[in-house]
Short mmCIF file of C-alpha atoms and ligand atoms in Angstrom, two decimals:
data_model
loop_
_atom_site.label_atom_id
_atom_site.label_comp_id
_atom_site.label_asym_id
_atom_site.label_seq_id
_atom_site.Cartn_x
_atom_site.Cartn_y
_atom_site.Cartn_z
CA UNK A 1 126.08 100.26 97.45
CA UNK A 2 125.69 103.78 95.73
CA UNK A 3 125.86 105.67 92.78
CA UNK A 4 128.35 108.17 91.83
CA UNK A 5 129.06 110.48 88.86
CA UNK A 6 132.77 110.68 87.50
CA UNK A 7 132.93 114.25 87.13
CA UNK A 8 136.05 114.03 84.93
CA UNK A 9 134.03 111.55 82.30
CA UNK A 10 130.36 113.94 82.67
CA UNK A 11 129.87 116.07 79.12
CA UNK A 12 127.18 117.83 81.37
CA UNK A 13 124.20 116.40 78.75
CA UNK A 14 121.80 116.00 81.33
CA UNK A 15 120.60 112.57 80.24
CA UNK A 16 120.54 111.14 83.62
CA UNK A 17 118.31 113.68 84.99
CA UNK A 18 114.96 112.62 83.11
CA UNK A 19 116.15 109.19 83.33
CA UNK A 20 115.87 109.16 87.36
CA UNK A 21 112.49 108.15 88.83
CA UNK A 22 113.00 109.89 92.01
CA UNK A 23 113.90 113.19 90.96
CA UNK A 24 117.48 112.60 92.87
CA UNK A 25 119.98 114.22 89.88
CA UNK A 26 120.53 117.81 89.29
CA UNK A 27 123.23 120.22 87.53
CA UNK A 28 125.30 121.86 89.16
CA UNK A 29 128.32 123.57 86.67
CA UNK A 30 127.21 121.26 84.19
CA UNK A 31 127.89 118.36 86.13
CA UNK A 32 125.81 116.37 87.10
CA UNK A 33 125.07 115.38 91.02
CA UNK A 34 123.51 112.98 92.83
CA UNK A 35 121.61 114.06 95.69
CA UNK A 36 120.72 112.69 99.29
CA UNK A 37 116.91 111.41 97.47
CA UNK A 38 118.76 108.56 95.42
CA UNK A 39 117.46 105.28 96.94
CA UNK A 40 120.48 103.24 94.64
CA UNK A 41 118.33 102.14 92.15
CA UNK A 42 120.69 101.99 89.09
CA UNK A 43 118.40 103.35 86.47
CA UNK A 44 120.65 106.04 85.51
CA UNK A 45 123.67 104.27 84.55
CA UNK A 46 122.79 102.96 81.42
CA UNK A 47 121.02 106.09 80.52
CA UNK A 48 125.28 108.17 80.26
CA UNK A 49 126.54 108.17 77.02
CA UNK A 50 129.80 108.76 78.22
CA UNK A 51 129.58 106.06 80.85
CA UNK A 52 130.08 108.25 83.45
CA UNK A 53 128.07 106.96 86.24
CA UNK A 54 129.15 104.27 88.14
CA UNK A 55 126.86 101.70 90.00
CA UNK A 56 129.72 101.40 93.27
CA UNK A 57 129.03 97.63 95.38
CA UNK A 58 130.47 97.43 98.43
CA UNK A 59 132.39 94.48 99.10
CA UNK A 60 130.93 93.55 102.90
CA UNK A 61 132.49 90.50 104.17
CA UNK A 62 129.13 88.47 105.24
CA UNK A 63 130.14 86.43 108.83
CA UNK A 64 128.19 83.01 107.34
CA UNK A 65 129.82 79.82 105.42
CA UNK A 66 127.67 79.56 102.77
CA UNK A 67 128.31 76.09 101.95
CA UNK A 68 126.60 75.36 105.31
CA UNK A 69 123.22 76.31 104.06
CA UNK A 70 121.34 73.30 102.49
CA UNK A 71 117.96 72.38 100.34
CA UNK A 72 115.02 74.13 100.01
CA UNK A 73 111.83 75.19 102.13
CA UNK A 74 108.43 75.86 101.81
CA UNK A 75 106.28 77.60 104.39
CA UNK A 76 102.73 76.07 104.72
CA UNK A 77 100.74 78.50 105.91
CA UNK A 78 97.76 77.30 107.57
CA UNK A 79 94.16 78.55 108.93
CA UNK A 80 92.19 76.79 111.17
CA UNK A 81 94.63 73.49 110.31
CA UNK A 82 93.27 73.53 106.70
CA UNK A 83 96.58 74.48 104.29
CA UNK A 84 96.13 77.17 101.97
CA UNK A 85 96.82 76.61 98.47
CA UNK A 86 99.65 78.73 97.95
CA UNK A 87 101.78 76.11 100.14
CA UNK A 88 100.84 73.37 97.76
CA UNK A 89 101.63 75.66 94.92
CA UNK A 90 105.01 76.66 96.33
CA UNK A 91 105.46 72.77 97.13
CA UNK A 92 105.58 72.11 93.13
CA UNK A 93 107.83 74.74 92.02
CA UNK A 94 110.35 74.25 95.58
CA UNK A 95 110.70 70.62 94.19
CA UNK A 96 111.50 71.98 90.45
CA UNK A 97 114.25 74.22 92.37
CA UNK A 98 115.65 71.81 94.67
CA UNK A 99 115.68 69.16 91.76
CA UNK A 100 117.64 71.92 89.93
CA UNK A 101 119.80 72.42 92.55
CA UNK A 102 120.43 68.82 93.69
CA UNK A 103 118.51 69.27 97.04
CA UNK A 104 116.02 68.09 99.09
CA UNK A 105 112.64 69.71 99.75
CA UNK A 106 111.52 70.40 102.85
CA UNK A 107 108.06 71.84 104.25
CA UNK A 108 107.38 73.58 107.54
CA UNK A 109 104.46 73.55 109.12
CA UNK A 110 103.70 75.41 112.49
CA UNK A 111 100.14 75.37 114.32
CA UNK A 112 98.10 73.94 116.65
CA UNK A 113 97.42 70.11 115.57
CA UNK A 114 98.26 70.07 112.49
CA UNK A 115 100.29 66.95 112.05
CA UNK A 116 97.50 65.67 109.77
CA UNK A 117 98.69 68.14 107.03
CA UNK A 118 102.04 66.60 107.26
CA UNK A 119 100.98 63.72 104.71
CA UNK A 120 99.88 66.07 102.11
CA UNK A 121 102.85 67.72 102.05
CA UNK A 122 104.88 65.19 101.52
CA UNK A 123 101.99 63.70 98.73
CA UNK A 124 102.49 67.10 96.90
CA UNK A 125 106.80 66.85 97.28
CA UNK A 126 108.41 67.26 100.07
CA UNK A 127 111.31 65.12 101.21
CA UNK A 128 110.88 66.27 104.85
CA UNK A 129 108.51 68.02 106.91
CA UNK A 130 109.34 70.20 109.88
CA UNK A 131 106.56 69.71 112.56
CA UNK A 132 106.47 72.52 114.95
CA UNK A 133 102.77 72.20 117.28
CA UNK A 134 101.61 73.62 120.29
CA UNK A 135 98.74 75.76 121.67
CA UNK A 136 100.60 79.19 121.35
CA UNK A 137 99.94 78.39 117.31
CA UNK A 138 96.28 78.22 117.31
CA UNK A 139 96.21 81.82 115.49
CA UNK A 140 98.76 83.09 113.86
CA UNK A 141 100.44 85.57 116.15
CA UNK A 142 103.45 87.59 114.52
CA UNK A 143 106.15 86.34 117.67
CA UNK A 144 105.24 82.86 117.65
CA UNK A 145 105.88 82.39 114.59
CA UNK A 146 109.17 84.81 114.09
CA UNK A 147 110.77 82.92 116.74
CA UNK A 148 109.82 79.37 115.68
CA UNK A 149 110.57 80.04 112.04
CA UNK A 150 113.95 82.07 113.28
CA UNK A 151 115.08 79.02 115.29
CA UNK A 152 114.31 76.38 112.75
CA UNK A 153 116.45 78.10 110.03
CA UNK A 154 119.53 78.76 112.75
CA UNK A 155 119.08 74.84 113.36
CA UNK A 156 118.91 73.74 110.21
CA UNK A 157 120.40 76.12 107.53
CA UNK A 158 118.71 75.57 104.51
CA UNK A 159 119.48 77.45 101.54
CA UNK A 160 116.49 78.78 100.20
CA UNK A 161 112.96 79.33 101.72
CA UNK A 162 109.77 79.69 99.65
CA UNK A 163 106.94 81.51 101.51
CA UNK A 164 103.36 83.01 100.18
CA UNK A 165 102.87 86.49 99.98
CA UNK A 166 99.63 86.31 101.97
CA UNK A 167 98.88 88.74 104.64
CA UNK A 168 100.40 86.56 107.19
CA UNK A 169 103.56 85.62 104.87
CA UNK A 170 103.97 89.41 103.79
CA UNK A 171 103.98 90.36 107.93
CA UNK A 172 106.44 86.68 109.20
CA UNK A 173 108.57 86.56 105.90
CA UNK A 174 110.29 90.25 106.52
CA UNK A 175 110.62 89.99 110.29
CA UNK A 176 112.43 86.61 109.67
CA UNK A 177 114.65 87.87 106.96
CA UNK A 178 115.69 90.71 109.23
CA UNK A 179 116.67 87.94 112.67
CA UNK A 180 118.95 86.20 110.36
CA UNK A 181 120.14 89.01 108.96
CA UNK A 182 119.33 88.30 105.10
CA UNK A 183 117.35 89.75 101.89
CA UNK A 184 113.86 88.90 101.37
CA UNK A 185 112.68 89.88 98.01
CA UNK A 186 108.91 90.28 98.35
CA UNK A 187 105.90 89.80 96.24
CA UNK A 188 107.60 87.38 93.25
CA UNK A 189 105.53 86.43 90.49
CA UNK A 190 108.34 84.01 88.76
CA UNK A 191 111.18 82.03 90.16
CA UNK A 192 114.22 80.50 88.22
CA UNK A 193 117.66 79.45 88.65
CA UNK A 194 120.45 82.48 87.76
CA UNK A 195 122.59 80.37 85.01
CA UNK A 196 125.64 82.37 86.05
CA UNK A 197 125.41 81.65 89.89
CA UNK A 198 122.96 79.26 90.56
CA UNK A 199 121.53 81.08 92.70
CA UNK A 200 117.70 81.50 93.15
CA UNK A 201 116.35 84.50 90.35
CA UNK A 202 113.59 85.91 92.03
CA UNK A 203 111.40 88.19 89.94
CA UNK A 204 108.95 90.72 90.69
CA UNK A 205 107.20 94.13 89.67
CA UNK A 206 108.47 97.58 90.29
CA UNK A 207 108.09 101.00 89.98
CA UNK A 208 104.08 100.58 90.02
CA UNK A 209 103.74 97.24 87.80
CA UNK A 210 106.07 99.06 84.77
CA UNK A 211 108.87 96.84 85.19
CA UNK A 212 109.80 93.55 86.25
CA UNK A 213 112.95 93.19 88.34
CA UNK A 214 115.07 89.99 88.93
CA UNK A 215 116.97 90.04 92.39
CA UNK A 216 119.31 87.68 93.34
CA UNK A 217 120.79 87.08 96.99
CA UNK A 218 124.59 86.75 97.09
CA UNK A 219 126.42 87.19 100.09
CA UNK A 220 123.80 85.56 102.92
CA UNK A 221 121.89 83.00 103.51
CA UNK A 222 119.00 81.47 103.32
CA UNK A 223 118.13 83.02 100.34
CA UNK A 224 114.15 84.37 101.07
CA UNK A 225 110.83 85.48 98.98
CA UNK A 226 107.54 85.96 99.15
CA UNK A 227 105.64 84.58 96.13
CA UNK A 228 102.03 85.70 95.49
CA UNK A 229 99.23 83.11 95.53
CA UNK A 230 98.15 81.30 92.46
CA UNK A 231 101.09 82.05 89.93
CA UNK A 232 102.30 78.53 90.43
CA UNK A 233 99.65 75.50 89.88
CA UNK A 234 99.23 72.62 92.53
CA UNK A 235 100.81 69.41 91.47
CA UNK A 236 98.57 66.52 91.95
CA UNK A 237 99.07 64.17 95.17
CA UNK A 238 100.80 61.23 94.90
CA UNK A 239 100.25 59.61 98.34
CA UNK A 240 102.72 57.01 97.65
CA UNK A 241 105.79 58.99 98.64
CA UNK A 242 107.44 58.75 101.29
CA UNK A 243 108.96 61.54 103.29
CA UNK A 244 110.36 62.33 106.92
CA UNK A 245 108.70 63.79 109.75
CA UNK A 246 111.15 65.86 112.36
CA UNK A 247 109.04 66.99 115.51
CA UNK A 248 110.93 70.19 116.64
CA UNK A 249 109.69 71.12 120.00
CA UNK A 250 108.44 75.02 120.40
CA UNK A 251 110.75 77.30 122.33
CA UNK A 252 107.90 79.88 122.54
CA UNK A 253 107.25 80.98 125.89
CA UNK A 254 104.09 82.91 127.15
CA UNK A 255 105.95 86.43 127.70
CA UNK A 256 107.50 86.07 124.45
CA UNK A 257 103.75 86.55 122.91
CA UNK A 258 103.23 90.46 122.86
CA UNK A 259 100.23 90.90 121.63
CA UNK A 260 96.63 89.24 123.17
CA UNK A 261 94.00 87.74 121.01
CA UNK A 262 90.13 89.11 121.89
CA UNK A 263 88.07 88.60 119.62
CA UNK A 264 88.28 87.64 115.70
CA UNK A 265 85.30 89.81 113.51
CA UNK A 266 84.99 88.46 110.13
CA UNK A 267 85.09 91.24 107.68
CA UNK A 268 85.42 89.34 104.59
CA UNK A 269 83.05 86.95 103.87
CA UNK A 270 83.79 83.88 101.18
CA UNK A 271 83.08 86.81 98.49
CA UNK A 272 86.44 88.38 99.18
CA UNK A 273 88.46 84.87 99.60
CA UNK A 274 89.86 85.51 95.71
CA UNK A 275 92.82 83.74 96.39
CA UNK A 276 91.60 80.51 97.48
CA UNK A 277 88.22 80.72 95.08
CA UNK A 278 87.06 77.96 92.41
CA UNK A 279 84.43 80.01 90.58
CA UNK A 280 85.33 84.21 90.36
CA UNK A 281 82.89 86.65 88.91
CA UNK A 282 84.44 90.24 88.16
CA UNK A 283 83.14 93.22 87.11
CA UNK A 284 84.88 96.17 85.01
CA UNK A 285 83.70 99.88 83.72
CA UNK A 286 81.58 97.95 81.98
CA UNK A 287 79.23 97.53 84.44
CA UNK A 288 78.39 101.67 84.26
CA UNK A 289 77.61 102.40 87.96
CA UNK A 290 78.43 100.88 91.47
CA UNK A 291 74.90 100.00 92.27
CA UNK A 292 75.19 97.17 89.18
CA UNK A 293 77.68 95.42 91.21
CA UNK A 294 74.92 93.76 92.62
CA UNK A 295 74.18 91.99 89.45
CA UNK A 296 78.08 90.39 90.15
CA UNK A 297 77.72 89.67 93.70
CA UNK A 298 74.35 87.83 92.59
CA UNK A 299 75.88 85.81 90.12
CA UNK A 300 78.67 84.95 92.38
CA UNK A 301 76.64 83.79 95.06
CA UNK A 302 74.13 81.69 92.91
CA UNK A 303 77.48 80.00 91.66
CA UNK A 304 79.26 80.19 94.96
CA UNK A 305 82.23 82.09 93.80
CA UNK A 306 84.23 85.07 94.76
CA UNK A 307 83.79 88.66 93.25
CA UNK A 308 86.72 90.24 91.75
CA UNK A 309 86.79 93.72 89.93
CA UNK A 310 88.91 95.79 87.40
CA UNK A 311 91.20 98.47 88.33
CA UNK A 312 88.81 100.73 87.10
CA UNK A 313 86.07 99.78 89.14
CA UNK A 314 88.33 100.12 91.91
CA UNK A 315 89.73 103.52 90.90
CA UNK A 316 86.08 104.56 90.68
CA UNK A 317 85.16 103.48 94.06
CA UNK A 318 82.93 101.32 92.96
CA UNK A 319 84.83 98.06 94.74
CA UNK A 320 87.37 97.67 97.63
CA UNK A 321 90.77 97.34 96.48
CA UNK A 322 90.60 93.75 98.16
CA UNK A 323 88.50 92.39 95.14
CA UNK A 324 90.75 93.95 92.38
CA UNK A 325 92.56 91.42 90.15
CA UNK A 326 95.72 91.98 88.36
CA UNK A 327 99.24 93.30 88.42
CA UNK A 328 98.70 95.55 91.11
CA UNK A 329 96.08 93.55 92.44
CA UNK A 330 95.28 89.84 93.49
CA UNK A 331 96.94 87.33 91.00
CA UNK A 332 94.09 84.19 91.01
CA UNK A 333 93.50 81.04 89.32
CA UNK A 334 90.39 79.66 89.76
CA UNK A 335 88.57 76.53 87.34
CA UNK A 336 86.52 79.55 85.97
CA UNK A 337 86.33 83.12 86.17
CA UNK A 338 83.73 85.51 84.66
CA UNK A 339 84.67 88.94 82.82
CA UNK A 340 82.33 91.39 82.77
CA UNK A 341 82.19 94.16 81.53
CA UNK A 342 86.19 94.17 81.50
CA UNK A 343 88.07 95.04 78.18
CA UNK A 344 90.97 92.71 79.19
CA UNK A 345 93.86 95.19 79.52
CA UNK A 346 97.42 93.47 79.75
CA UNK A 347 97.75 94.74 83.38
CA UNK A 348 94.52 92.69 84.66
CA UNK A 349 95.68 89.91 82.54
CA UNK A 350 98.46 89.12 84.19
CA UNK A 351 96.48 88.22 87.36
CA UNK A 352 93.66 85.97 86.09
CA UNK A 353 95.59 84.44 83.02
CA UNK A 354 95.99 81.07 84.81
CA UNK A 355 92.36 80.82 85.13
CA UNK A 356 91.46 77.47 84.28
CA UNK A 357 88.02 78.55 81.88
CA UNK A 358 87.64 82.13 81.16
CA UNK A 359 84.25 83.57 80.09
CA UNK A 360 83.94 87.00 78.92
CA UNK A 361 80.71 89.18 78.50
CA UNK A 362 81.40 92.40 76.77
CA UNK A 363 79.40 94.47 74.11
CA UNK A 364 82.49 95.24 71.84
CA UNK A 365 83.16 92.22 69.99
CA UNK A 366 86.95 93.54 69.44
CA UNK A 367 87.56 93.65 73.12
CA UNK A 368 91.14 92.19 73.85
CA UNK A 369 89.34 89.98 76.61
CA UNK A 370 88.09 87.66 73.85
CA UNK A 371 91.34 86.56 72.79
CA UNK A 372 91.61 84.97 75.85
CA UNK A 373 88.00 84.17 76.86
CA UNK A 374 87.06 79.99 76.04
CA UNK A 375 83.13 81.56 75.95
CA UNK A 376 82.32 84.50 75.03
CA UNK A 377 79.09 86.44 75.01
CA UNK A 378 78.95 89.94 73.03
CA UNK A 379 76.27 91.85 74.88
CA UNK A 380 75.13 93.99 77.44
CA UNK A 381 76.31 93.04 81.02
CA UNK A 382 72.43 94.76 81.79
CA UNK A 383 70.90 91.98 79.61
CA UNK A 384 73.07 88.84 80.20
CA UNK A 385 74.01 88.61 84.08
CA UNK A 386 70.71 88.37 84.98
CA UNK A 387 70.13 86.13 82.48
CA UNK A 388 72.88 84.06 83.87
CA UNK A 389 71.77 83.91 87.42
CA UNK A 390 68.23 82.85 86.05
CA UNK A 391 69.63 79.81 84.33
CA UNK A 392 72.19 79.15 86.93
CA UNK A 393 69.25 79.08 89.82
CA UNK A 394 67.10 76.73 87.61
CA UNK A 395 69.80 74.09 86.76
CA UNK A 396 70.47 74.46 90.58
P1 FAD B 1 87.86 99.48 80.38
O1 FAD B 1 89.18 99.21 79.79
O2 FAD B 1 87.30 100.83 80.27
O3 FAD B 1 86.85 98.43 79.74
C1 FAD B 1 85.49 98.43 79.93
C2 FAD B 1 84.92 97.38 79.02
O4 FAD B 1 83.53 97.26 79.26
C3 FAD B 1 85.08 97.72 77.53
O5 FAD B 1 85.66 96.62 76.86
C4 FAD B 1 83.65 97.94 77.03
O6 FAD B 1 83.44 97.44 75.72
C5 FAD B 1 82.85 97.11 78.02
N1 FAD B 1 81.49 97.60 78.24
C6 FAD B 1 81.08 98.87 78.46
N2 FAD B 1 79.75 98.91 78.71
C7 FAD B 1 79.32 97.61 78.63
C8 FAD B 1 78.06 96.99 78.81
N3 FAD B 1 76.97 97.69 79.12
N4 FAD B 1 77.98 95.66 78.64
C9 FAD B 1 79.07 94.92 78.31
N5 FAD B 1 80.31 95.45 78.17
C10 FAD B 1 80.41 96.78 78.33
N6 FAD B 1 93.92 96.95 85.83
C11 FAD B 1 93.41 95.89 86.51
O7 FAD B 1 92.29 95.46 86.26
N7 FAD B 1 94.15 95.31 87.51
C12 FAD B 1 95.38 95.73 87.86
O8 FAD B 1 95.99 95.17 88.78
C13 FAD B 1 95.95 96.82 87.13
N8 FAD B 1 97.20 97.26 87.41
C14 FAD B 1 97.73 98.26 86.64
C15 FAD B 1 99.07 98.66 86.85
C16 FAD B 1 99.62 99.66 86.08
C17 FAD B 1 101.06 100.04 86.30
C18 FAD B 1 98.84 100.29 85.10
C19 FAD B 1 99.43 101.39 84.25
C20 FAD B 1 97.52 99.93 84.88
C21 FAD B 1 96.94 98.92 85.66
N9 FAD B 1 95.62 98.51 85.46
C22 FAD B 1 95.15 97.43 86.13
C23 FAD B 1 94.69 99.27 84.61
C24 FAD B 1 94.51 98.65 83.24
O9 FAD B 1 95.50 99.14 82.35
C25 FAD B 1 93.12 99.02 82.67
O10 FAD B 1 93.00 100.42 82.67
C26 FAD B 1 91.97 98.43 83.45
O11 FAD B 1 92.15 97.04 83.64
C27 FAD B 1 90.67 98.68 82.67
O12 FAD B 1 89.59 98.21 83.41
P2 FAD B 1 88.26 97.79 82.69
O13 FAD B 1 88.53 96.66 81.75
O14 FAD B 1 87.24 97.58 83.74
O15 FAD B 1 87.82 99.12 81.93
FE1 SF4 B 2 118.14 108.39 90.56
FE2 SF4 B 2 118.25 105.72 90.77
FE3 SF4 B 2 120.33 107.08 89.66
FE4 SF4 B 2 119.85 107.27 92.30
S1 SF4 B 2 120.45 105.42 91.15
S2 SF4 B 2 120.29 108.94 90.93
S3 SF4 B 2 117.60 107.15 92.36
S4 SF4 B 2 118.22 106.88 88.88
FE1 SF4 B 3 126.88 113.67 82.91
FE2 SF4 B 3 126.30 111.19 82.09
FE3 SF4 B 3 124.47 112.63 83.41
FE4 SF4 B 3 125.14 113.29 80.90
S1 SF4 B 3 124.13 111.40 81.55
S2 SF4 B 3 124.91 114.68 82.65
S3 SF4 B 3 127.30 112.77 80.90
S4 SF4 B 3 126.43 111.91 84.19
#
């Protein structure tokens, strides 16, 4: 693909020059020209009056049948054999695709005795579950998996795969994409079906969280994303269904592992696990000064919940980027979260809006958070967290 200016059709108004986000248009004669820092990502061509940029595809003829790709996957990601959510999550909306696409559901799991997982999966709606176990799968190790996951879609062609966007998804889901030579589009926070094409719409931010992007896959197959934890909901289990179980045997052999496990040091303790958390307590600005993030690591623990933060707490240094919720940060959804000190800014929002209860403590009783909050308390965060954690302890 690229972008090209028809220097016939250019008035020379220099439109297209502000418009680009990478600085990659200059004028030259009152032309305009597109220089080697364009990374071909279209925003200029709407911006010509005159229509004078063109948005050039390149026909490549892909090697694949298309038609030979089939249903729909969803990668359950496992730790220890206990499933995180986000494969149960992905479970529910796969089955909405595949029922939109008149396909089966399939889930694959890969570890270390898990075949106990395998009913769950099919509880939550799977038609199928692929069953790869063995000992090279006790931890997740990047080559194991690539080549298991690589050989089950060469096998068995389906058409779209669903993965998380955890750490582990973000490193397998690429490396996949790349063996068998298709797109991944990373990070989703939606998922439809294209009208047009029926193909899978996957949607995501760009440029920084300012706009949201909708990429579709074409020419290859399967058709790949990484969707972040918690922007889907779990459907409930329904251990009546019935599904199939196909037991592929691993092709992983020792060499094939590169890397060597030593030792595992836990950094992050349950405080951090945001993703997978029931209760969340976050702090914002609010909270005036880093040491008063002890006041929200107290609560937290008293109610056995994560701690999350604002952006700006984060920006401040106040909090590792690892607890920050929102657009840029972790999207979560847990039965209740806790806002402290957080005006409720659209941005952080979008990443705790699924939050089964939200309660809000903030001293401006106009503070956007409040319009979303099921409890609110207008007061000092100084005054009421400790409050909080004195009630909390005694009904404990
Ligand atoms: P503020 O907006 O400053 O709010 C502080 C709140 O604390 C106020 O409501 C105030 O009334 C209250 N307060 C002050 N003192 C007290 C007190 N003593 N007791 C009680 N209440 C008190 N933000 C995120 O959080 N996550 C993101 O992922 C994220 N991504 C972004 C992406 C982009 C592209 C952009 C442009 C912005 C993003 N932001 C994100 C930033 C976002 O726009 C806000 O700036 C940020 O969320 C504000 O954080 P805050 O609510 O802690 O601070
Ligand atoms: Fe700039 Fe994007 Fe246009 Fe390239 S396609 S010149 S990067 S706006
Ligand atoms: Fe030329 Fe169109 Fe750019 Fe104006 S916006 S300088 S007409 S290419």
């Amino acid at each position: 693909m690229a972008v090209e200016v028809n220097k016939e059709e250019c008035i020379g108004c220099s439109a297209c020059v502000s418009a680009c986000p990478f600085g990659a248009i200059i004028m030259d004669d009152s032309k305009a020209v597109i220089t080697d820092g364009c990374t071909v990502c279209g925003a200029c061509v709407d911006t010509c009056p005159v229509g004078a940029i063109i948005h050039a595809v390149e026909k490549k003829e892909c090697a694949i049948n298309k038609d030979d790709y089939k249903g729909v996957w969803v990668y359950i990601e496992q730790f220890e054999g206990q499933a995180r959510n986000v494969g149960y999550e992905l479970l529910n909306e796969g089955r909405k695709l595949a029922d939109a696409m008149k396909q089966e559901l399939s889930a694959v799991l890969i570890g270390d005795n898990v075949n106990h997982l395998t009913k769950e999966a099919i509880a939550r709606g799977a038609d199928k579950v692929y069953l790869v176990e063995g000992a090279e799968f006790n931890h997740f190790s990047t080559d194991a998996y690539t080549i298991t996951l690589t050989d089950l879609i060469n096998t068995y062609k389906p058409s779209v795969i669903l993965m998380g966007a955890t750490i582990d998804g973000r490193d397998l889901g690429p490396r996949v994409a790349c063996r068998v030579t298709t797109g991944l589009t990373a990070d989703c926070t939606n998922l439809g079906i294209d009208e047009e094409t029926g193909l899978v719409a996957w949607t995501r931010p760009a440029f920084g969280g300012n706009i949201m992007a909708t990429i579709l896959c074409p020419d290859h197959r399967p058709q790949m994303g990484t969707i972040r934890p918690n922007v889907f909901k779990r459907a409930e289990p329904d251990f009546t269904r019935k599904g199939e179980v196909i037991q592929v045997a691993s092709k992983v052999k020792v060499e094939d592992i590169r890397t060597k496990l030593i030792d595992i040091i836990k950094v992050c303790t349950a405080s951090c696990n945001l993703e997978e958390a029931n209760i969340i307590v976050s702090g914002g600005r609010g909270m005036c000064k880093p040491e008063n993030f002890a006041l929200i690591e107290q609560l937290a623990s008293v109610l056995g919940g994560a701690v999350g933060s604002s952006r700006a707490a984060v920006d401040a240094g106040w909090m590792p980027a690892l607890h920050q919720v929102g657009q840029t940060g972790k999207t979560v959804g847990p039965q209740v979260y806790f806002a402290c000190g957080i005006s409720g800014a659209i941005q952080h929002v979008a990443g705790m809006s699924s939050s089964d209860i939200v309660i809000a403590i903030n001293k401006d009783p106009e503070a956007n958070i409040f319009k979303l909050a099921n409890y609110g308390i207008v007061g000092d965060v100084m005054e009421v967290i400790p409050a909080l954690i004195e009630e909390f302890k005694k009904i404990k």
